[in-house]
Amino acid sequence: MYPMVAIVSNHWSGTGQSLNLRPMVHYLGDSSHQNGGANRVGVLLANLGTPDGPDPSSVRRFLAEFLWDPRVVEAPRLIWWLALHGVILRIRPSKSAHAYQQIWTPEGSPLLVYSSALAKRIGEALESRWNAPVALGMSYGSPSIPQALDELRRQGATRIVVLPLYPQYSGTTTASVFDRVTRYLQRWRWVPELRFIGSYHDDAGYIDALAASIDHHWRAHEKHHLLFSFHGIPKRYVTSGDPYYSQSMQTARLVAERLSLGEQEWSVSFQSQVGREEWLRPYTDERLLEYARSGPKKVTLVCPGFATDCLETLEEIALRNRQLFLDAGGEAYDYVPALNAGDAHVAALAQLLERHMQGWA
């Protein structure tokens, strides 16, 4: 007699079909659900994420998760793993921790503080008509996207609108949210109806909110040349089909038109490039050095790709690039804060969400 383990072969006999012997999957569900109950709508706001603290150990954990995402770095996995763990995570955490220390608040990371306030206010804006719970999830770090989805499930959401807080779509950001949402929902017993907002780069409410914020800043300060600084991505991502560049340019053009700016009164650049690979140009730091030498010598910086202020806006743009510009001969440098949890931003995103909720009364 053959041992029982030998009888269970790798294929069903005669069918050529693989026999899956993985452990039984346990799906997440809510036994308290009542058949015939109302289908509740929930909202997932997603942002990039932040370290738990401004120390090298916390930053290292965050960067290890962030930079290992194949949506962020498209490279052969083995080669990239060796570079990431052999070089980058040995050097970069201390430098990044120092940068985080420059902008950390008593309440914690600015990105988390502002994103949490934005989620709370959007929930209040939607409460009277939709009674829709709003949960905040981060692609990397805490609170995670699975934690946010679990919160929506506990509150009875069977229909979920996902809004990545990236106005311009990129595979490096928006698609990473999609990956995490759909991967986790595969574990649910009752998969919710899902609507995913891919971008809102040309949304009228968003454009009006940006223009109003810049106009308000200029009313309190002198009006200067307006430089739109967007986060950069490798150029090859765009040549491979990522729409981020064209959407960024459209956002800048629409805001400039809304402010009635002439062609010489505004320009666009891209920041935060890393490594030797060519990223979208012109680079913000190089453009600022050019302006400091030959003009315009007075500039206003705005970062329309960031829904909330974070390391890249507060440390890189508002502090480091400001000093770079002034040291090189620039005369005046202003930064317009991100929209954060301001009234116009809350109203614009609440209206955007309501449009995507239509039919889910």
Coordinates of C-alpha atoms in Angstrom, one line a residue:
M1 CA 0.0 0.0 0.0
Y2 CA 1.2 3.5 -0.8
P3 CA 1.4 5.9 2.1
M4 CA -1.6 8.3 2.2
V5 CA 0.7 11.3 1.5
A6 CA 1.7 9.7 -1.8
I7 CA -1.9 9.3 -2.9
V8 CA -2.4 13.1 -2.8
S9 CA -0.3 13.9 -5.9
N10 CA 0.4 17.3 -7.4
H11 CA -2.4 16.9 -10.0
W12 CA -5.8 15.5 -10.1
S13 CA -5.5 12.2 -11.9
G14 CA -6.4 12.4 -15.6
T15 CA -7.4 16.1 -15.5
G16 CA -4.0 17.9 -15.7
Q17 CA -5.3 20.3 -13.1
S18 CA -3.1 21.5 -10.3
L19 CA -4.1 20.5 -6.8
N20 CA -3.8 23.5 -4.5
L21 CA -2.7 22.4 -1.0
R22 CA -2.2 25.8 0.5
P23 CA -3.7 26.4 4.0
M24 CA -7.4 27.2 4.1
V25 CA -8.1 30.9 3.6
H26 CA -10.1 32.6 6.3
Y27 CA -12.1 35.5 4.9
L28 CA -13.0 38.6 7.0
G29 CA -16.7 39.2 7.6
D30 CA -19.2 40.6 10.0
S31 CA -21.6 38.1 11.5
S32 CA -23.8 40.9 12.9
H33 CA -24.9 42.0 9.4
Q34 CA -28.7 41.7 8.9
N35 CA -30.0 40.7 5.5
G36 CA -32.1 43.5 3.9
G37 CA -30.2 46.2 5.8
A38 CA -29.2 49.4 4.2
N39 CA -26.1 49.6 2.1
R40 CA -24.0 52.2 3.8
V41 CA -21.5 54.3 1.8
G42 CA -18.0 54.8 3.2
V43 CA -15.0 56.9 2.1
L44 CA -11.4 56.0 2.1
L45 CA -9.0 58.9 1.9
A46 CA -5.5 57.7 1.1
N47 CA -2.2 59.5 1.4
L48 CA 1.4 58.4 1.0
G49 CA 2.4 58.0 4.7
T50 CA 5.0 59.1 7.2
P51 CA 7.5 57.6 9.7
D52 CA 6.2 57.2 13.3
G53 CA 8.9 59.5 14.5
P54 CA 11.7 61.8 13.2
D55 CA 14.4 59.3 14.3
P56 CA 16.6 57.2 12.0
S57 CA 15.1 53.9 13.2
S58 CA 11.5 55.0 12.4
V59 CA 12.6 56.5 9.1
R60 CA 14.4 53.4 8.1
R61 CA 11.3 51.2 8.6
F62 CA 9.3 53.7 6.6
L63 CA 11.8 53.9 3.7
A64 CA 12.1 50.1 3.6
E65 CA 8.4 49.8 3.0
F66 CA 8.1 52.8 0.7
L67 CA 11.1 52.1 -1.5
W68 CA 10.4 48.4 -1.9
D69 CA 7.1 49.1 -3.6
P70 CA 7.6 48.1 -7.3
R71 CA 5.2 50.9 -8.2
V72 CA 7.7 53.4 -6.8
V73 CA 10.9 51.9 -8.1
E74 CA 10.6 49.8 -11.2
A75 CA 13.8 47.8 -11.2
P76 CA 14.8 44.1 -11.1
R77 CA 13.9 43.0 -7.6
L78 CA 17.2 41.2 -6.7
I79 CA 19.4 44.1 -7.9
W80 CA 17.2 46.6 -6.2
W81 CA 17.0 44.6 -2.9
L82 CA 20.8 44.6 -2.8
A83 CA 21.0 48.3 -3.5
L84 CA 18.3 49.2 -1.0
H85 CA 19.5 47.1 1.9
G86 CA 23.2 47.2 1.1
V87 CA 23.5 51.0 0.5
I88 CA 20.4 53.2 0.7
L89 CA 19.0 52.0 4.1
R90 CA 22.4 52.4 5.6
I91 CA 22.9 56.0 4.6
R92 CA 19.6 57.7 3.9
P93 CA 17.7 57.2 7.2
S94 CA 19.9 59.5 9.2
K95 CA 19.8 62.3 6.6
S96 CA 16.1 62.0 6.2
A97 CA 15.6 61.9 9.9
H98 CA 17.4 65.2 10.2
A99 CA 15.1 66.7 7.6
Y100 CA 12.0 65.4 9.4
Q101 CA 13.2 67.0 12.7
Q102 CA 13.1 70.4 11.0
I103 CA 9.4 70.2 10.4
W104 CA 8.0 67.8 13.1
T105 CA 5.3 69.3 15.3
P106 CA 4.3 68.6 18.9
E107 CA 1.3 66.8 17.4
G108 CA 3.5 64.7 15.2
S109 CA 4.1 64.4 11.5
P110 CA 2.6 67.4 9.5
L111 CA 1.3 65.0 6.8
L112 CA -0.6 62.9 9.3
V113 CA -1.8 65.9 11.3
Y114 CA -3.2 67.7 8.2
S115 CA -4.5 64.5 6.6
S116 CA -6.4 63.6 9.8
A117 CA -7.9 67.0 10.0
L118 CA -8.9 66.9 6.4
A119 CA -10.6 63.5 6.8
K120 CA -12.5 64.7 9.9
R121 CA -13.7 67.8 8.2
I122 CA -14.8 65.9 5.0
G123 CA -16.7 63.5 7.2
E124 CA -18.5 66.4 8.8
A125 CA -19.3 67.9 5.4
L126 CA -20.8 64.6 4.2
E127 CA -22.6 63.7 7.4
S128 CA -25.9 65.5 7.0
R129 CA -26.7 64.0 3.5
W130 CA -24.8 60.8 3.4
N131 CA -24.0 59.7 6.9
A132 CA -20.8 58.3 5.4
P133 CA -17.9 57.3 7.6
V134 CA -14.6 58.6 6.4
A135 CA -11.4 56.7 7.2
L136 CA -7.8 57.7 6.5
G137 CA -5.3 55.2 5.3
M138 CA -1.6 55.5 4.3
S139 CA 0.1 53.5 1.6
Y140 CA 3.1 53.2 3.9
G141 CA 3.2 53.4 7.7
S142 CA 0.3 53.9 10.0
P143 CA -2.7 54.1 9.9
S144 CA -2.5 51.7 7.0
I145 CA -5.0 51.2 4.2
P146 CA -6.0 47.8 5.6
Q147 CA -6.7 49.5 9.0
A148 CA -8.8 52.1 7.3
L149 CA -10.8 49.5 5.3
D150 CA -11.3 47.5 8.5
E151 CA -12.7 50.6 10.2
L152 CA -15.1 51.2 7.3
R153 CA -16.2 47.5 7.5
R154 CA -16.9 47.8 11.2
Q155 CA -19.1 50.8 10.5
G156 CA -21.1 48.8 8.0
A157 CA -19.8 50.2 4.7
T158 CA -20.8 48.0 1.8
R159 CA -20.0 50.6 -0.8
I160 CA -16.7 52.4 -0.7
V161 CA -15.4 55.4 -2.6
V162 CA -11.6 55.6 -2.6
L163 CA -10.0 59.0 -3.0
P164 CA -6.2 59.0 -3.2
L165 CA -5.0 62.5 -2.1
Y166 CA -3.0 62.9 -5.3
P167 CA -4.7 65.4 -7.7
Q168 CA -2.5 64.2 -10.6
Y169 CA -2.5 60.5 -11.4
S170 CA 0.8 58.6 -11.3
G171 CA 1.5 54.9 -11.2
T172 CA 4.0 55.7 -8.4
T173 CA 1.2 57.0 -6.1
T174 CA -2.4 56.6 -7.2
A175 CA -1.9 53.1 -8.6
S176 CA -0.1 52.0 -5.4
V177 CA -3.2 52.9 -3.5
F178 CA -5.3 50.8 -5.9
D179 CA -2.9 47.9 -5.4
R180 CA -3.2 48.0 -1.7
V181 CA -7.0 48.4 -1.6
T182 CA -7.7 45.6 -4.0
R183 CA -5.1 43.3 -2.5
Y184 CA -6.6 43.6 1.0
L185 CA -10.2 43.4 -0.2
Q186 CA -9.4 39.9 -1.6
R187 CA -9.5 38.8 2.0
W188 CA -13.1 40.0 2.6
R189 CA -16.0 37.7 2.6
W190 CA -18.4 40.4 1.4
V191 CA -16.4 42.5 -1.1
P192 CA -17.9 46.0 -1.2
E193 CA -18.9 47.9 -4.3
L194 CA -16.0 50.0 -5.1
R195 CA -15.5 53.4 -6.9
F196 CA -12.0 54.7 -7.3
I197 CA -11.2 58.3 -8.1
G198 CA -8.1 58.2 -10.4
S199 CA -7.4 62.0 -10.4
Y200 CA -8.9 65.4 -10.0
H201 CA -6.2 67.5 -11.6
D202 CA -8.7 69.6 -13.6
D203 CA -11.6 69.6 -11.2
A204 CA -13.2 73.0 -11.1
G205 CA -13.4 73.1 -7.3
Y206 CA -9.8 72.1 -6.8
I207 CA -8.6 74.6 -9.3
D208 CA -10.7 77.4 -7.7
A209 CA -9.3 76.4 -4.3
L210 CA -5.7 76.6 -5.5
A211 CA -6.2 79.9 -7.2
A212 CA -8.0 81.4 -4.2
S213 CA -5.2 80.3 -1.9
I214 CA -2.5 81.9 -4.1
D215 CA -4.6 85.1 -4.5
H216 CA -5.1 85.2 -0.7
H217 CA -1.3 84.9 -0.2
W218 CA -0.6 87.7 -2.7
R219 CA -3.0 90.0 -0.9
A220 CA -1.0 89.5 2.3
H221 CA 2.4 89.6 0.5
E222 CA 3.9 91.1 -2.6
K223 CA 3.0 89.4 -5.8
H224 CA 6.0 87.6 -7.4
H225 CA 6.6 85.3 -10.4
L226 CA 4.6 82.1 -9.7
L227 CA 6.6 78.8 -9.8
F228 CA 4.5 75.6 -9.7
S229 CA 6.7 72.9 -8.2
F230 CA 5.4 69.3 -8.7
H231 CA 6.9 66.2 -7.3
G232 CA 9.1 64.6 -10.0
I233 CA 9.0 61.0 -11.3
P234 CA 11.5 59.2 -13.6
K235 CA 11.1 60.4 -17.2
R236 CA 10.9 56.8 -18.5
Y237 CA 7.7 56.3 -16.5
V238 CA 6.1 59.1 -18.6
T239 CA 7.4 57.8 -21.9
S240 CA 5.9 54.5 -20.9
G241 CA 2.5 55.9 -20.6
D242 CA 2.1 57.6 -17.2
P243 CA -0.1 60.7 -17.6
Y244 CA 1.4 62.6 -14.6
Y245 CA 3.4 65.1 -16.7
S246 CA 0.5 66.2 -18.9
Q247 CA -1.9 66.4 -15.9
S248 CA 0.5 68.5 -13.9
M249 CA 1.0 70.9 -16.8
Q250 CA -2.8 71.1 -17.2
T251 CA -3.3 71.9 -13.5
A252 CA -0.7 74.7 -13.7
R253 CA -2.2 76.2 -16.9
L254 CA -5.8 76.2 -15.4
V255 CA -4.7 77.9 -12.2
A256 CA -2.7 80.5 -14.2
E257 CA -5.7 81.2 -16.3
R258 CA -7.9 81.4 -13.3
L259 CA -5.5 84.0 -11.9
S260 CA -5.3 85.8 -15.3
L261 CA -1.5 85.4 -15.4
G262 CA 0.5 86.1 -18.5
E263 CA 2.9 83.6 -20.0
Q264 CA 6.0 85.3 -18.4
E265 CA 4.4 85.4 -15.0
W266 CA 4.4 81.7 -14.2
S267 CA 6.5 78.5 -14.9
V268 CA 6.6 74.9 -13.9
S269 CA 9.3 72.7 -12.4
F270 CA 9.7 69.3 -10.7
Q271 CA 11.3 68.5 -7.4
S272 CA 12.6 65.7 -5.2
Q273 CA 14.6 63.8 -7.8
V274 CA 16.9 61.1 -6.5
G275 CA 19.6 58.9 -8.1
R276 CA 21.3 59.2 -11.4
E277 CA 18.4 58.4 -13.7
E278 CA 16.8 61.4 -15.5
W279 CA 13.6 62.6 -14.0
L280 CA 11.1 65.1 -15.3
R281 CA 12.7 68.5 -16.0
P282 CA 13.3 71.3 -15.3
Y283 CA 14.4 70.5 -11.7
T284 CA 13.1 72.9 -9.1
D285 CA 16.5 73.6 -7.5
E286 CA 18.2 74.2 -10.9
R287 CA 15.4 76.5 -12.0
L288 CA 15.7 78.5 -8.8
L289 CA 19.5 78.9 -9.2
E290 CA 18.8 80.1 -12.8
Y291 CA 16.3 82.6 -11.6
A292 CA 18.6 83.8 -8.8
R293 CA 21.3 84.6 -11.3
S294 CA 19.2 86.1 -14.2
G295 CA 15.7 86.7 -12.8
P296 CA 13.0 86.7 -11.9
K297 CA 14.7 87.4 -8.6
K298 CA 11.4 87.4 -6.6
V299 CA 9.4 84.2 -6.7
T300 CA 6.3 82.6 -5.1
L301 CA 6.4 78.8 -4.8
V302 CA 3.3 76.6 -4.8
C303 CA 3.1 72.8 -4.8
P304 CA -0.3 71.7 -6.4
G305 CA 0.6 68.0 -6.4
F306 CA 0.4 67.9 -2.6
A307 CA -3.0 67.9 -0.9
T308 CA -1.4 68.4 2.5
D309 CA 1.9 69.8 3.6
C310 CA 4.7 67.3 4.3
L311 CA 8.4 66.8 4.2
E312 CA 8.7 67.7 0.6
T313 CA 6.9 71.0 0.9
L314 CA 7.9 72.2 4.4
E315 CA 11.6 71.1 4.5
E316 CA 12.6 70.9 0.8
I317 CA 10.6 73.8 -0.6
A318 CA 9.9 76.2 2.3
L319 CA 13.3 75.8 4.0
R320 CA 16.0 74.3 1.9
N321 CA 15.2 75.7 -1.5
R322 CA 14.4 79.1 -0.1
Q323 CA 17.9 79.2 1.4
L324 CA 19.4 78.0 -1.9
F325 CA 17.6 80.7 -3.8
L326 CA 18.5 83.6 -1.5
D327 CA 22.2 82.5 -1.1
A328 CA 22.5 82.5 -4.9
G329 CA 21.3 86.0 -5.3
G330 CA 17.5 85.8 -5.1
E331 CA 15.8 88.7 -3.5
A332 CA 12.4 87.4 -2.2
Y333 CA 11.0 83.9 -1.8
D334 CA 7.5 83.0 -0.6
Y335 CA 5.9 79.6 -0.2
V336 CA 2.1 79.2 -0.4
P337 CA 1.0 76.4 2.0
A338 CA -0.8 73.4 0.7
L339 CA -4.6 73.5 0.9
N340 CA -4.6 71.2 3.9
A341 CA -7.9 71.2 5.8
G342 CA -9.0 74.6 4.6
D343 CA -12.6 75.4 3.9
A344 CA -12.2 75.6 0.1
H345 CA -10.3 72.3 0.0
V346 CA -12.9 70.5 2.2
A347 CA -15.7 71.8 0.0
A348 CA -14.0 70.9 -3.2
L349 CA -13.2 67.3 -2.1
A350 CA -16.6 66.8 -0.5
Q351 CA -18.3 67.9 -3.8
L352 CA -16.0 65.6 -5.8
L353 CA -16.9 62.6 -3.5
E354 CA -20.6 63.4 -3.8
R355 CA -20.5 63.3 -7.6
H356 CA -18.9 59.8 -7.4
M357 CA -21.5 58.7 -4.9
Q358 CA -24.4 59.5 -7.2
G359 CA -26.8 56.5 -7.5
W360 CA -25.8 55.2 -4.1
A361 CA -28.5 57.1 -2.2

